[in-house]
Amino acid sequence: MIGLFLGTLRWDDVTFVEFWRTPDLNNAIAAAAAGLLVLGVVATLILLTVRGWWRPLWRDWLTSLDHKKIGIMYVALALVMFARAVAEANVMRAHQATAALDAGLVAPDHFAELFSTHGTIMIFLVAMPLLTGIMNFVMPLQIGARDVSFPLLNAISLMLTAAAAGLVMVSLVLGHFSTGGWSGYPPYTGADISPGEGPDYWIWALTLSSIGSTLTGMNFAVTLYKRRVQGMHLFRMPLFCWTVLCTSILMIFAMAPLTLATLMLWLDRHAGFHFFTVGSGGDMMNFANLFWLFGHPEVYILILPAFGVWSEVFSTFSGKRLFGYLSLVYATMAIAVLSFTVWLHHFFTMGQSANVNAAFGIATMLIGVPTGVKVYDWLLTMMFGRVRLRVPMLFANYFLVTFLLGGVTGVLLANPTVDYGVHNSLFLVAHFHNMLIPGTLFAMLAAIHLWFPKAFGFRLHEGWGRAVFWLMAPGFLLAFMPLYAMGMMGGMRRTAYFSDPLFRPWLWAAEAGAVLILAGFAALVVQIVVSVRRRDALAVPAGDPWDGRSLEWLGPAPAFEFNFAGEPKVEDVDAFTALKAQGEAYRRQETYEDIEMPRNSAVPVVIGALAGLAAFAMVWQAWATAALAFAGVWAVVIGRSFVRDTERTIPAAEVEAAHRAWLADVAAATPVHRRDELTPENRGLAEEPL
Amino acid sequence: MTPDRILPTCLLFFAVGAPAAAQEQGFLWAAGPVAEAQRAHFVSILWWMAVVTVPLLIGLPLILWRYRLNGGGGRYRRDWGASPLAEVAIWSVPVVVVGFLAWNLWHATLSLDPYRPLGPDPLEVQAIAAEGHFLFLYPDEGIVTVDRLLLDADRTARLKLTSVDVLRSVMVPRLAGQIYAMPGMTTELNLAAFAPGTYAGLNTQYSGPLFPEERFETEALPETNWHARIEATRDGAGPLPPDVLQRIAMGDGAEAYLAADADLFARIAAPSSHGAHR
Amino acid sequence: MSDDHDLPRSEDVGEAAERRQYIRGAVATLALTLAAFGLVGSGYVSGGTALVVLCTLAIVQIAAHFRFFLHIDLARSHRDDLQLILFTALIVALMVGGTVWILFDQHTRM
Ligand code: HEM
Ligand SMILES: [Cu+2]
Ligand SMILES: [Cu+2]
């Protein structure tokens, strides 16, 4: 009976008990990680209680359906998960650098767990929430909307993602995560070879997060189609919104094959199915096929929003219109469609005919065309501008250069001839980190620096931001250039130890780089603390700290909860620049109207918690618990559909008061020249352009 | 911008510095026709890509300098957002480059299909990838070697590959590229060496805790030595036990066997031997 | 900032009509599902025939969803909707077509 509710979970599965039984270095590291997690949770709980923050946390954040707050929570979640994943990367690096001299730090299975959690977390619980968060915060503001089309669904997506994060976190303390890498190929992850709970943790974490992402994709695509303010034609949307649109479409189509593949794998493991077992008519190659059917569009999900961010950064910090808007839009669309035609390049070496390989190889290289176009459009955006190397711009230019290398190695890998030699090698690891770190991660850091003032009302401290940059930028080169070299020297990925002494110096260089990146992350944390402390000097209440160009900069910082007092007028791609030029940005309105906003709801939290519990129970084969929790999810969904009173009205008077208070802030601010943008004089009002 | 300088320096360093080291393993130190073709293809792509990358590397620092906010000498045209001429250039140059690269890719890929024999009358070898070890069966010679592939340097070789339990990928980087070895399936890899020598071979696909140990030596011997070696091996070897895989896994396997069991490979590569699931 | 309650006039058919449409849809899709399971379960069709029959039923099922639940029909569909459906068809064709090509090719080589 208890078995139905607890499944296979036993005392021995607790990491601490395991360490108690076998106290070696490997188990000590595992127990320390689990201990850190438990301490972190306890400390957070104590802090919330002592400060009396429970109520505001619940009322203002967890139950909020405001897209801005949901966006911020996504980013916060991503940063927490990043701390773990980057720490894991450092353990792997330290282990490889010291392994072969002696046993290294961790056992081979533990090393495998590390690269599996690192990869899974970085993709699904760092990169995805980061960009989903930024898109959430920025996109509705940029199209002049009050919120996304389905605010409740938006919060549900967030909570499902959080549940996935929770599940991966729990695997630190209870049992073990998969050792099959982020791609989880069977038969290795099948029941015969990996009978434990590991692959199930992986399967259900991916399922939760991919359902969340599918829903997000639908939500954002509908929002972009239906919620644009009057005058905002598709071809007047800021480029970032175009990338959000393409990303959303990719999310809608790409997540399904993943959910399907992991579900089929689960059926193979626990229900006697044979989708991927060769002897019974199954086909393991189809798993690779389905996984990459998702996996390749996924990498474009990761990079397209970054392209959007770079487009905003280059034009904003060059004080100039984006060059080649149409080119960039068409290039983005081309990339989105092409990204569904290339997935085979992840398994060129599986033995199919040369003409199949060649066709997919050429399709892959075709993506190089629109991508190359983008790079030059950004370069020309800076031409004839007034370029200011603020933190986001430092990242942007660094990206431009390192992206060349990533692009070149990408084209190399697109050639089956070359891929036969470097597939599965550290060359590949270097290539994808080359795209993911300067591409996705740095773009999201740039985005945080760019839009932080709009979210919180004050700028981030520039000096510490530069520290983040100057630690991470060389850190990346040091950490990953050696991997290109090692890959070309025959070093393979997922290798727990290299016995070849030739690799030693390279491994130490890579270790040093990993430490620099970790230090960069620490600098980011310091930067946030310092900025909060000095928030008065950094405050930009008038709302436009960077002489912004698109609608999100219209209005105060932090934004009105209803985003805009009235309907902003849009007559140009750079809608806000046009308003400023016509002197209409800071006008008083004649009339104000009541505004309807979604009411808070506990439904998403409850759904997230129950879905997380159901997933956890599935991992431990506690069928009764799983069934109850799953039924609970649907009970809540059905219950919610009977709730009619889901909106709350903000009276016109309140809107008017808020709007006037902002206009007073604007009146009190002195317009600043871009030269003085970093001084306390910058209260968020830009000087009239000459 | 410092990174502009760091990056080319790094590239140069790898290009020049790395080959200086001895006993490398990658395809850049090609010792066979396929690896040599890979190397040449690799380098040709770098040249083609330079057409697109070099202008950016030159243009970026210039533009950053000339159009900087404080003291930059460039003209300020805040509404400059389109230029038909520039657009044509930035679309057409990559199109042309990718066009050539695609042509290149097509021919290289078809001619270097790993299934394609590299010469007449290749040496036939069957490779079984198992946990921690590789078994090489030579059907015509009637022997089996463990973790060592004996090639005749004057002949090309054709490997048939399979794996006992999980997905693996077999490669001898200095001779040719890799191909997956899959349970219940047979794939093919053709190999050849320019000259006698010893070349490292390995599994590249994570397969479990013993993955870093899944390596083998490829010895390419001059023809006469090869025959002598096969003879010697045959003389020194005992018959292949039916439970050879278990024995090797336990660490009490021999270096070579006589292949009395001629269809060991066929048995392992048969899909039906993998249907035992549950 | 349009209000999402107001539908285009063509779709505002009144509650009763809409409910009828949904019920019709539920019946049709349920029947199609049961037919699929029934035909295979009863052993009435098998092998290649089963494949063809099931595919046909699946396509009709998709059409039924579009018609009854998504309110898309040829006569008054909006251009946006049609574009999106065509786009979806394109992507699905790429994914399914590519998969079939790859898997059959692999099948012949190992
Ligand atoms: C921040 C610094 C980072 C360091 C030092 C780092 C380091 C590593 C290392 C050592 C590995 C294992 C390589 C191997 O298999 O031999 C790895 C794998 C991986 N990393 Fe990172 N990484 C970093 C950031 C990222 C980021 C930002 C992402 C994604 C957004 C990412 C995604 C991945 C993925 C997907 C894998 C493959 C996991 C697998 O093999 O299944 N990493 N990384
Ligand atoms: Cu890809
Ligand atoms: Cu196969």
mmCIF file of N, CA and C in Angstrom, chain C residues 18-28 68-69:
data_model
loop_
_atom_site.group_PDB
_atom_site.id
_atom_site.type_symbol
_atom_site.label_atom_id
_atom_site.label_comp_id
_atom_site.label_asym_id
_atom_site.label_seq_id
_atom_site.Cartn_x
_atom_site.Cartn_y
_atom_site.Cartn_z
ATOM 1 N N GLU C 18 -23.667 27.959 -31.240
ATOM 2 C CA GLU C 18 -22.295 27.562 -30.961
ATOM 3 C C GLU C 18 -22.261 26.256 -30.176
ATOM 4 N N ARG C 19 -23.177 26.171 -29.195
ATOM 5 C CA ARG C 19 -23.195 24.938 -28.397
ATOM 6 C C ARG C 19 -23.506 23.738 -29.279
ATOM 7 N N ARG C 20 -24.445 23.921 -30.178
ATOM 8 C CA ARG C 20 -24.791 22.832 -31.079
ATOM 9 C C ARG C 20 -23.570 22.391 -31.878
ATOM 10 N N GLN C 21 -22.807 23.404 -32.318
ATOM 11 C CA GLN C 21 -21.624 23.094 -33.107
ATOM 12 C C GLN C 21 -20.631 22.256 -32.293
ATOM 13 N N TYR C 22 -20.452 22.651 -31.053
ATOM 14 C CA TYR C 22 -19.505 21.914 -30.221
ATOM 15 C C TYR C 22 -19.968 20.486 -29.986
ATOM 16 N N ILE C 23 -21.262 20.330 -29.754
ATOM 17 C CA ILE C 23 -21.764 18.975 -29.501
ATOM 18 C C ILE C 23 -21.587 18.109 -30.733
ATOM 19 N N ARG C 24 -21.915 18.698 -31.871
ATOM 20 C CA ARG C 24 -21.729 17.958 -33.117
ATOM 21 C C ARG C 24 -20.262 17.537 -33.260
ATOM 22 N N GLY C 25 -19.379 18.471 -32.930
ATOM 23 C CA GLY C 25 -17.949 18.198 -33.031
ATOM 24 C C GLY C 25 -17.539 17.075 -32.108
ATOM 25 N N ALA C 26 -18.048 17.145 -30.871
ATOM 26 C CA ALA C 26 -17.660 16.122 -29.899
ATOM 27 C C ALA C 26 -18.083 14.749 -30.390
ATOM 28 N N VAL C 27 -19.316 14.662 -30.901
ATOM 29 C CA VAL C 27 -19.817 13.379 -31.381
ATOM 30 C C VAL C 27 -18.973 12.887 -32.549
ATOM 31 N N ALA C 28 -18.723 13.775 -33.489
ATOM 32 C CA ALA C 28 -17.985 13.365 -34.690
ATOM 33 C C ALA C 28 -16.586 12.872 -34.331
ATOM 34 N N PHE C 68 -15.088 22.097 -36.299
ATOM 35 C CA PHE C 68 -16.019 22.265 -35.179
ATOM 36 C C PHE C 68 -15.418 23.020 -33.998
ATOM 37 N N PHE C 69 -14.146 22.852 -33.770
ATOM 38 C CA PHE C 69 -13.569 23.462 -32.564
ATOM 39 C C PHE C 69 -12.812 24.751 -32.860
#
